[in-house]
Coordinates of C-alpha atoms and ligand atoms in Angstrom, one line a residue:
M19 CA -14.7 -14.0 23.5
E20 CA -15.5 -17.3 22.0
G21 CA -13.1 -19.9 20.7
E22 CA -10.2 -21.5 22.4
Y23 CA -6.9 -19.8 23.0
I24 CA -4.4 -20.4 20.2
P25 CA -0.7 -19.8 21.0
R26 CA 0.3 -17.0 18.7
E27 CA 3.5 -15.7 17.3
H28 CA 4.4 -12.2 18.4
W29 CA 6.7 -9.5 17.1
G30 CA 10.1 -9.5 18.7
S31 CA 10.1 -5.8 19.5
R32 CA 8.2 -2.6 18.9
T33 CA 10.7 -1.6 16.2
A34 CA 10.0 -4.9 14.4
F35 CA 6.3 -4.2 14.4
I36 CA 6.8 -0.6 13.1
M37 CA 9.1 -1.9 10.4
A38 CA 6.5 -4.5 9.3
A39 CA 3.6 -2.1 9.4
G40 CA 5.6 0.6 7.7
G41 CA 6.7 -2.0 5.1
S42 CA 3.1 -2.7 4.4
A43 CA 2.2 1.0 4.1
I44 CA 5.1 2.1 2.0
G45 CA 4.6 0.6 -1.4
L46 CA 3.9 1.3 -5.0
G47 CA 1.2 3.8 -4.0
N48 CA 3.9 6.0 -2.4
I49 CA 6.2 6.0 -5.3
W50 CA 4.1 6.3 -8.4
K51 CA 0.8 7.6 -7.2
F52 CA 1.4 10.1 -4.4
P53 CA 4.1 12.3 -6.1
Y54 CA 2.0 12.6 -9.2
I55 CA -1.3 13.4 -7.5
T56 CA 0.5 16.0 -5.4
G57 CA 1.9 17.7 -8.4
V58 CA -1.4 17.7 -10.3
Y59 CA -3.7 18.8 -7.5
G60 CA -1.9 21.8 -6.1
G61 CA 1.4 20.8 -4.5
A62 CA 1.6 22.0 -0.9
A63 CA -2.1 22.8 -0.9
F64 CA -2.8 19.1 -1.7
V65 CA -0.2 17.9 0.8
M66 CA -2.0 19.9 3.5
W67 CA -5.4 18.4 2.7
Y68 CA -3.8 15.0 2.5
L69 CA -2.3 15.4 6.0
F70 CA -5.7 16.4 7.2
S71 CA -7.3 13.4 5.6
I72 CA -4.7 11.2 7.2
L73 CA -5.6 12.6 10.5
M74 CA -9.4 12.4 10.1
I75 CA -9.5 9.0 8.3
G76 CA -6.1 7.3 8.4
L77 CA -5.3 7.6 12.0
P78 CA -8.7 6.5 13.4
V79 CA -9.1 3.6 11.1
M80 CA -5.5 2.5 11.8
L81 CA -6.0 2.7 15.5
I82 CA -9.2 0.7 15.2
E83 CA -7.5 -2.0 13.2
Y84 CA -4.5 -2.2 15.6
A85 CA -6.8 -2.3 18.6
I86 CA -9.2 -4.9 17.3
G87 CA -6.3 -7.1 16.2
R88 CA -4.4 -6.9 19.5
R89 CA -7.6 -7.2 21.6
T90 CA -8.7 -10.4 19.8
Q91 CA -5.3 -11.8 18.8
R92 CA -7.0 -12.9 15.6
S93 CA -6.9 -11.9 12.0
P94 CA -10.0 -10.2 10.5
V95 CA -12.7 -12.9 10.2
G96 CA -11.9 -14.4 13.6
A97 CA -11.5 -11.0 15.2
F98 CA -15.1 -9.9 14.3
K99 CA -16.4 -13.3 15.2
A100 CA -14.8 -13.0 18.6
L101 CA -16.0 -9.5 19.3
A102 CA -19.5 -10.0 18.0
P103 CA -20.4 -13.7 18.1
G104 CA -23.5 -14.7 16.3
T105 CA -23.7 -11.6 14.1
F106 CA -22.7 -11.0 10.5
Y107 CA -19.9 -8.6 11.3
W108 CA -17.4 -11.2 10.3
L109 CA -18.3 -10.4 6.8
I110 CA -16.2 -7.2 7.2
G111 CA -13.3 -9.5 7.7
A112 CA -14.3 -11.7 4.8
M113 CA -14.4 -8.8 2.5
G114 CA -10.9 -8.0 3.6
V115 CA -9.6 -11.5 2.8
L116 CA -11.2 -11.1 -0.6
A117 CA -9.6 -7.7 -1.1
G118 CA -6.3 -9.3 -0.2
F119 CA -6.7 -11.8 -3.1
I120 CA -7.7 -9.1 -5.6
I121 CA -5.2 -6.4 -4.7
L122 CA -2.2 -8.8 -4.5
S123 CA -3.1 -10.4 -7.8
Y124 CA -2.7 -7.2 -9.8
Y125 CA -0.2 -5.5 -7.5
S126 CA 2.2 -8.4 -8.2
V127 CA 1.9 -7.8 -11.9
I128 CA 3.2 -4.3 -11.6
A129 CA 5.8 -5.4 -9.0
G130 CA 6.9 -8.0 -11.6
W131 CA 7.5 -5.2 -14.1
T132 CA 9.7 -3.4 -11.6
L133 CA 11.7 -6.6 -11.1
A134 CA 12.2 -6.9 -14.9
Y135 CA 13.4 -3.3 -15.0
I136 CA 16.0 -3.8 -12.4
F137 CA 17.7 -6.3 -14.7
K138 CA 17.1 -4.1 -17.7
A139 CA 18.8 -1.2 -15.9
L140 CA 21.6 -3.5 -14.7
F141 CA 22.4 -4.8 -18.2
G142 CA 22.4 -1.5 -19.9
G143 CA 19.0 -2.0 -21.4
F144 CA 18.1 1.7 -21.2
A145 CA 21.1 2.8 -23.3
G146 CA 19.1 3.1 -26.5
F147 CA 16.2 5.1 -25.0
H148 CA 16.8 8.4 -26.7
S149 CA 13.3 9.6 -25.9
P150 CA 10.4 8.6 -23.7
E151 CA 8.7 7.5 -26.9
V152 CA 11.4 4.9 -27.6
A153 CA 11.2 3.8 -24.0
R154 CA 7.5 3.6 -24.3
Q155 CA 7.7 1.3 -27.2
A156 CA 10.1 -1.0 -25.4
F157 CA 7.9 -1.1 -22.4
E158 CA 4.8 -1.9 -24.4
A159 CA 6.6 -4.7 -26.2
Y160 CA 7.3 -6.1 -22.7
A161 CA 4.0 -5.4 -21.0
T162 CA 1.9 -6.7 -23.9
H163 CA 4.0 -9.8 -24.4
P164 CA 2.0 -13.0 -23.8
I165 CA 4.6 -14.7 -21.5
R166 CA 7.2 -12.3 -20.1
P167 CA 5.0 -10.4 -17.7
L168 CA 3.7 -13.7 -16.4
L169 CA 7.2 -14.9 -15.6
T170 CA 8.0 -11.7 -13.6
H171 CA 4.7 -11.9 -11.9
A172 CA 5.5 -15.5 -11.0
V173 CA 9.0 -14.7 -9.7
F174 CA 7.5 -11.9 -7.5
M175 CA 4.8 -14.1 -6.1
F176 CA 7.4 -16.7 -5.4
L177 CA 9.4 -14.2 -3.2
V178 CA 6.2 -13.2 -1.4
I179 CA 5.2 -16.8 -0.7
L180 CA 8.7 -17.6 0.5
I181 CA 8.6 -14.9 3.1
V182 CA 5.1 -15.6 4.4
Y183 CA 5.9 -19.3 4.4
Q184 CA 8.7 -18.6 7.0
G185 CA 6.2 -17.2 9.5
V186 CA 5.7 -13.9 11.4
K187 CA 9.1 -13.7 13.1
K188 CA 11.4 -15.6 10.9
G189 CA 9.8 -14.4 7.7
I190 CA 7.9 -11.2 7.9
E191 CA 9.8 -9.6 10.8
R192 CA 13.2 -10.6 9.6
W193 CA 12.8 -9.5 6.0
N194 CA 11.2 -6.2 6.9
S195 CA 14.0 -5.4 9.3
I196 CA 16.5 -6.0 6.6
L197 CA 14.6 -4.4 3.7
M198 CA 13.2 -1.3 5.3
P199 CA 16.5 0.3 6.3
L200 CA 17.8 -0.5 2.8
L201 CA 14.7 1.2 1.3
A202 CA 15.4 4.3 3.4
V203 CA 19.0 4.5 2.2
I204 CA 18.0 4.1 -1.4
V205 CA 15.3 6.8 -1.4
I206 CA 17.6 9.2 0.4
V207 CA 20.4 8.6 -2.1
L208 CA 18.0 9.1 -5.0
A209 CA 16.6 12.3 -3.5
V210 CA 20.0 13.8 -2.8
R211 CA 21.1 12.9 -6.3
G212 CA 18.0 14.6 -7.7
I213 CA 18.4 17.8 -5.7
T214 CA 22.0 18.1 -6.7
L215 CA 21.4 17.6 -10.4
K216 CA 22.3 20.7 -12.6
G217 CA 19.8 21.6 -15.2
V218 CA 20.9 20.5 -18.6
E219 CA 20.0 23.9 -20.1
A220 CA 20.1 27.3 -18.5
H221 CA 16.4 27.5 -17.8
L222 CA 16.1 24.1 -16.3
S223 CA 16.8 23.2 -12.7
A224 CA 16.0 20.6 -10.0
L225 CA 14.3 23.5 -8.2
N226 CA 11.4 23.4 -10.7
G227 CA 10.7 19.9 -9.6
L228 CA 10.5 21.0 -6.0
K229 CA 8.2 23.8 -7.1
F230 CA 6.0 21.3 -9.0
L231 CA 5.7 19.2 -6.0
F232 CA 5.5 21.8 -3.2
A233 CA 4.4 25.3 -4.4
P234 CA 0.9 25.6 -2.9
D235 CA -1.7 26.3 -5.5
F236 CA -5.2 26.3 -4.0
T237 CA -6.9 26.7 -7.4
K238 CA -5.7 23.3 -8.3
L239 CA -7.1 21.6 -5.2
T240 CA -10.4 20.7 -6.7
G241 CA -13.2 18.7 -5.1
N242 CA -12.0 15.7 -7.1
G243 CA -8.4 16.3 -5.9
M244 CA -9.7 16.3 -2.3
L245 CA -11.5 13.0 -2.9
V246 CA -8.4 11.5 -4.4
A247 CA -6.4 12.4 -1.3
M248 CA -9.1 10.8 1.0
G249 CA -9.1 7.6 -1.1
H250 CA -5.4 7.5 -1.2
A251 CA -5.3 7.7 2.6
F252 CA -6.7 4.1 2.7
F253 CA -4.5 2.6 0.0
T254 CA -1.3 4.1 1.1
L255 CA -1.7 3.2 4.8
S256 CA -3.0 -0.4 3.9
L257 CA -6.3 0.3 5.6
G258 CA -9.8 -1.1 5.2
M259 CA -8.9 -4.7 4.4
G260 CA -7.4 -6.0 7.7
A261 CA -3.7 -6.0 6.9
M262 CA -3.1 -3.6 9.8
L263 CA -5.5 -5.6 11.9
T264 CA -3.6 -8.8 11.2
Y265 CA -0.3 -7.2 12.0
G266 CA -1.8 -5.7 15.2
S267 CA -2.9 -9.2 16.2
Y268 CA 0.8 -10.2 16.6
L269 CA 1.3 -7.4 19.2
S270 CA 1.5 -7.9 22.9
E271 CA -0.2 -5.6 25.4
R272 CA 3.1 -3.9 26.2
E273 CA 3.0 -1.8 23.1
N274 CA 1.6 1.7 22.8
L275 CA -0.7 1.6 19.8
I276 CA -1.0 5.4 19.4
K277 CA 2.8 5.9 19.2
S278 CA 3.2 3.1 16.8
A279 CA 0.4 4.4 14.5
L280 CA 2.0 7.8 14.5
W281 CA 5.4 6.3 13.6
V282 CA 3.9 4.4 10.7
I283 CA 2.0 7.4 9.4
V284 CA 5.1 9.7 9.6
M285 CA 7.3 7.1 7.9
D286 CA 4.8 6.6 5.1
T287 CA 4.3 10.3 4.5
A288 CA 8.0 11.1 4.7
F289 CA 8.7 8.3 2.2
A290 CA 6.1 9.5 -0.2
L291 CA 7.5 13.1 -0.1
L292 CA 11.1 11.9 -0.6
A293 CA 10.1 9.7 -3.5
G294 CA 8.4 12.7 -5.0
V295 CA 11.5 14.8 -4.5
A296 CA 13.7 12.1 -6.1
I297 CA 11.5 11.8 -9.1
F298 CA 10.5 15.4 -9.9
T299 CA 13.9 17.1 -9.3
T300 CA 15.3 14.6 -11.8
V301 CA 12.5 15.0 -14.3
F302 CA 12.7 18.8 -14.3
A303 CA 16.4 19.2 -14.2
L304 CA 16.7 17.1 -17.3
G305 CA 13.9 18.9 -19.1
F306 CA 11.3 16.1 -19.3
Q307 CA 7.6 16.3 -18.9
P308 CA 6.1 14.8 -15.7
G309 CA 3.7 12.0 -16.6
S310 CA 1.7 9.8 -14.3
G311 CA 1.7 6.2 -13.1
P312 CA 3.2 3.6 -15.4
G313 CA 4.0 6.2 -18.0
L314 CA 6.2 8.2 -15.7
I315 CA 7.9 5.2 -14.2
F316 CA 8.4 3.0 -17.2
N317 CA 8.7 5.5 -20.1
V318 CA 9.9 8.9 -18.8
L319 CA 12.3 7.7 -16.1
P320 CA 14.1 5.1 -18.1
A321 CA 14.7 7.7 -20.9
I322 CA 16.1 9.9 -18.2
F323 CA 18.4 7.3 -16.8
A324 CA 19.7 6.7 -20.3
V325 CA 21.1 10.3 -20.5
M326 CA 21.7 11.4 -16.9
P327 CA 25.2 11.3 -15.4
G328 CA 25.4 8.2 -13.2
G329 CA 22.0 7.1 -14.7
G330 CA 23.0 3.4 -14.9
I331 CA 23.4 2.9 -11.2
M332 CA 20.5 5.3 -10.4
G333 CA 18.2 3.3 -12.7
V334 CA 19.1 0.1 -10.9
L335 CA 18.6 1.7 -7.5
F336 CA 15.3 3.2 -8.5
F337 CA 13.7 -0.1 -9.7
L338 CA 15.2 -1.9 -6.7
L339 CA 13.4 0.7 -4.6
L340 CA 10.1 0.0 -6.3
S341 CA 10.5 -3.8 -6.0
I342 CA 11.5 -3.8 -2.4
A343 CA 8.7 -1.4 -1.5
A344 CA 6.2 -3.6 -3.4
L345 CA 7.5 -6.8 -1.7
T346 CA 7.1 -5.6 1.9
S347 CA 3.5 -4.5 1.0
A348 CA 2.7 -7.7 -0.8
I349 CA 3.7 -9.9 2.1
S350 CA 1.1 -8.1 4.3
L351 CA -1.6 -8.9 1.7
L352 CA -0.7 -12.6 1.5
E353 CA -0.5 -12.7 5.3
V354 CA -4.1 -11.6 5.6
V355 CA -5.2 -14.5 3.4
T356 CA -2.8 -17.0 5.0
A357 CA -3.8 -16.1 8.5
Y358 CA -7.4 -16.6 7.6
F359 CA -6.9 -20.1 6.4
V360 CA -4.6 -21.0 9.4
E361 CA -7.0 -19.7 12.0
Q362 CA -10.4 -20.3 10.6
R363 CA -9.9 -23.4 8.5
G364 CA -7.2 -25.1 10.4
W365 CA -4.6 -25.2 7.7
V366 CA -0.9 -25.3 8.4
R367 CA 0.9 -22.1 7.5
H368 CA 3.2 -23.6 5.0
R369 CA 0.4 -25.1 3.0
A370 CA -1.8 -22.0 3.2
A371 CA 0.9 -19.7 2.0
V372 CA 1.8 -21.9 -0.9
V373 CA -1.7 -22.9 -2.1
W374 CA -3.2 -19.4 -1.8
G375 CA -0.1 -17.7 -3.1
I376 CA -0.4 -19.9 -6.2
A377 CA -4.1 -19.1 -6.4
I378 CA -3.4 -15.4 -6.3
F379 CA -0.8 -15.8 -9.0
L380 CA -3.4 -17.5 -11.2
L381 CA -5.9 -14.8 -10.4
G382 CA -3.3 -12.3 -11.6
V383 CA -2.9 -14.0 -15.0
P384 CA -5.9 -12.4 -16.7
P385 CA -5.1 -8.8 -15.5
A386 CA -1.4 -9.4 -16.4
L387 CA -2.5 -10.2 -19.9
S388 CA -5.0 -7.5 -20.2
F389 CA -2.3 -5.1 -21.5
G390 CA -1.9 -7.4 -24.5
V391 CA -3.7 -10.6 -25.6
L392 CA -6.6 -10.1 -23.3
G393 CA -6.9 -6.4 -23.9
N394 CA -10.2 -6.8 -25.7
I395 CA -12.0 -8.2 -22.7
K396 CA -13.7 -5.4 -21.0
L397 CA -16.1 -5.5 -18.1
L398 CA -18.0 -2.3 -17.3
G399 CA -15.9 -0.6 -19.9
M400 CA -12.6 -1.5 -18.2
T401 CA -9.8 -3.9 -18.8
L402 CA -9.5 -6.6 -16.2
F403 CA -6.5 -4.9 -14.7
D404 CA -8.3 -1.6 -14.3
L405 CA -11.4 -3.4 -13.0
F406 CA -9.4 -5.1 -10.2
D407 CA -7.7 -1.8 -9.3
Y408 CA -11.0 0.1 -9.4
L409 CA -12.9 -2.4 -7.3
S410 CA -10.4 -2.6 -4.5
F411 CA -9.2 1.0 -4.4
K412 CA -12.6 2.7 -4.8
Y413 CA -15.0 0.3 -3.2
M414 CA -13.5 -2.4 -1.0
L415 CA -11.0 -0.4 1.1
P416 CA -13.2 2.7 1.8
L417 CA -16.2 0.4 2.5
G418 CA -14.2 -1.9 4.7
G419 CA -12.9 1.2 6.6
L420 CA -16.5 2.6 7.0
F421 CA -17.8 -0.7 8.4
M422 CA -14.9 -0.8 10.9
V423 CA -15.6 2.6 12.2
L424 CA -19.4 1.9 12.4
F425 CA -18.7 -1.4 14.1
T426 CA -16.7 0.4 16.7
I427 CA -19.4 3.0 17.3
I428 CA -22.4 0.7 17.3
R429 CA -21.2 -2.7 18.5
W430 CA -17.8 -2.7 20.0
K431 CA -18.3 0.8 21.6
P432 CA -15.8 3.6 21.9
V433 CA -15.1 2.7 25.5
S434 CA -13.6 -0.6 24.5
L435 CA -11.5 1.1 21.9
L436 CA -10.2 3.5 24.5
Q437 CA -9.5 0.7 26.9
E438 CA -7.4 -1.0 24.4
L439 CA -5.6 2.2 23.4
R440 CA -4.7 3.0 27.0
K441 CA -2.7 -0.2 27.4
G442 CA 1.1 0.0 26.9
G443 CA 1.6 3.1 28.9
S444 CA -0.4 5.6 26.9
A445 CA -2.0 8.3 29.0
L446 CA -4.8 9.0 26.7
R447 CA -6.9 11.8 28.3
I448 CA -10.2 11.7 26.4
S449 CA -13.7 11.0 27.6
N450 CA -15.9 8.3 26.1
G451 CA -18.3 11.0 24.8
A452 CA -15.5 12.9 23.0
A453 CA -14.2 9.6 21.5
L454 CA -17.7 8.9 20.2
A455 CA -17.9 12.4 18.7
L456 CA -14.5 12.0 17.0
L457 CA -15.5 8.6 15.6
I458 CA -18.7 10.0 14.2
V459 CA -16.9 12.8 12.5
S460 CA -14.4 10.3 11.1
A461 CA -17.2 8.0 10.0
L462 CA -18.7 10.9 8.1
F463 CA -15.4 11.6 6.3
V464 CA -15.1 7.9 5.4
A465 CA -18.7 7.8 4.2
I466 CA -18.1 10.9 2.0
T467 CA -15.0 9.2 0.5
F468 CA -16.9 6.1 -0.3
I469 CA -20.2 7.7 -1.6
A470 CA -18.6 10.6 -3.5
G471 CA -16.2 8.0 -5.0
L472 CA -19.2 6.2 -6.4
F473 CA -20.0 9.3 -8.5
G474 CA -16.6 11.1 -8.8
K475 CA -14.0 10.3 -11.4
N476 CA -11.0 9.8 -9.1
Ligands
LIG30 N1 0.0 0.5 1.1 C1 0.4 -0.2 -0.1 C2 1.0 0.9 -1.1 O1 1.0 2.1 -0.8 C3 -0.7 -1.0 -0.8 C4 -1.5 -1.8 0.1 C5 -2.9 -1.7 0.2 C6 -0.9 -2.8 0.9 C7 -3.6 -2.4 1.1 C8 -1.7 -3.6 1.7 C9 -3.0 -3.4 1.8 O2 1.4 0.5 -2.1

C-alpha cells in the first residue's frame, strides 16, 4: 500500500462499532419507506423477497465495504488509491463522497421537518387536526414556508456537525451508544401501544394493520416491487457510497466482520418491521387509510395522534424516533465527507466538519425550498428535492455498489477479501472459486438493480 501510516482513531469495542453502523443503517428509510412498500407490494411475500435481496446484495456489498475499510484503514478515496495505486478506481470513492453531499443535503431537510414536529406534538399542535386533510394543510403551510424549513434544516445540520466535530470516539461512538438504545426503547413502546389499541369501531382492529403488513400476497409482488426491494437494500443499509467502508476503517483486526455485518442487518430489518407494526396497527385500529412517505408521516399520523388515547405523548415519541434515527444516519454521511478532507486534503477534523457541514446545509437550501417558492424549478421534470433523491437513490448507490463488487472481482481479487474476512476468529470455510462464483452472482443482482432501475418506475 502506498502512503505513510497515519495514526487512526478506533472504535472502543465491537458493540460500539455495531451501534454506529446500525445507527447509520437505521434511518428515515426504515420508518417511512419500508413499512409502506411492504404493505403495497404484498406483505410477507415482499418481506421474503427483501430478505433474499439483502442476502444477495446487501450482505456481500456490506462485507466488501467493511473489508476494504479495515484493510486499508482509509476512507473511500484513499482506500481505493491504496489498493489500486495508479488507477482510476479511486473515482468509486469520489462518487461516494459526492453522494454523501447530495444525500445529506436533502435528508437533513426531512429530518428538520421531524424536529419541528417533535415540538408541534409537545405543545399540543396536533389538537386541531380533526382529519388528515386539516393536518395536510398545516403541514403544507410549514413545508412551503420560505424560512421555517430552512431553520429546522439548519438546526439539524448543526447537531450533525457537532457530533462529527467531536471525532470518532468522543462524537460518533458516544452519541450512537446513547441514542441507539433509546431508539430501541421508543420503537418497542410504540409497537406495543399499537398492537394493544382497540378498534374505534367494531370492524376495526390493530390486527388489520398486521394483516396489511404481513399477510403474504404473491400477486402484489410485481417486477417493480422486486426492484424496489433491491434498490431499498442499498439505501436502508447505507451501502454503495462508502459510509460502511469509512466506519469499517475505524475497526481493528480483532473484530469478526461477518458477525458484525449480520448484527447490523438483523437490527436494521427488525427495526423496519417494528416501525411498520407501530405505524400500521395504529392506522388501522383508528380506521384511517394508510398513505405513503411524507403523507403518511406528516398528515395521517398527526391526525391520529390528535384523537388517539395517549396520542400526545405518542406523537412526541414518534417524531423523536424519526429525528434520532435520522441523526445517527446523517452523522455517517457527514463523516464520509469529513474523513475525505482530513485524509486526502490534510484538513483538521474540526475545520472539515464545520466547513463542509455548512456547505451541505447550503446545498440543501434549494431542495428545501422546492416544496414552496422554488417549486417551479424543474429539472428533467422533477423538483430539486425529487431530483436529489432520485439521483442518489437510483443511480449513485447501486452504481457505487456495482463498482465495488466488480473491483473486488477484477482487481482486489476474492482471495484478498476472504483473507480479510478470516481475521478476527472467523472460520470461514469457502474456497476462492466459490467466493468468486458468489461475487459474480451478486454482481449480476446489483447490475439488474441498476440497469432495470434506469427503465423501471421504482
Ligand atoms: N440508511 C439510511 C436510512 O435508511 C440512509 C443512508 C443512506 C445513510 C446512505 C447513509 C448512507 O435512512
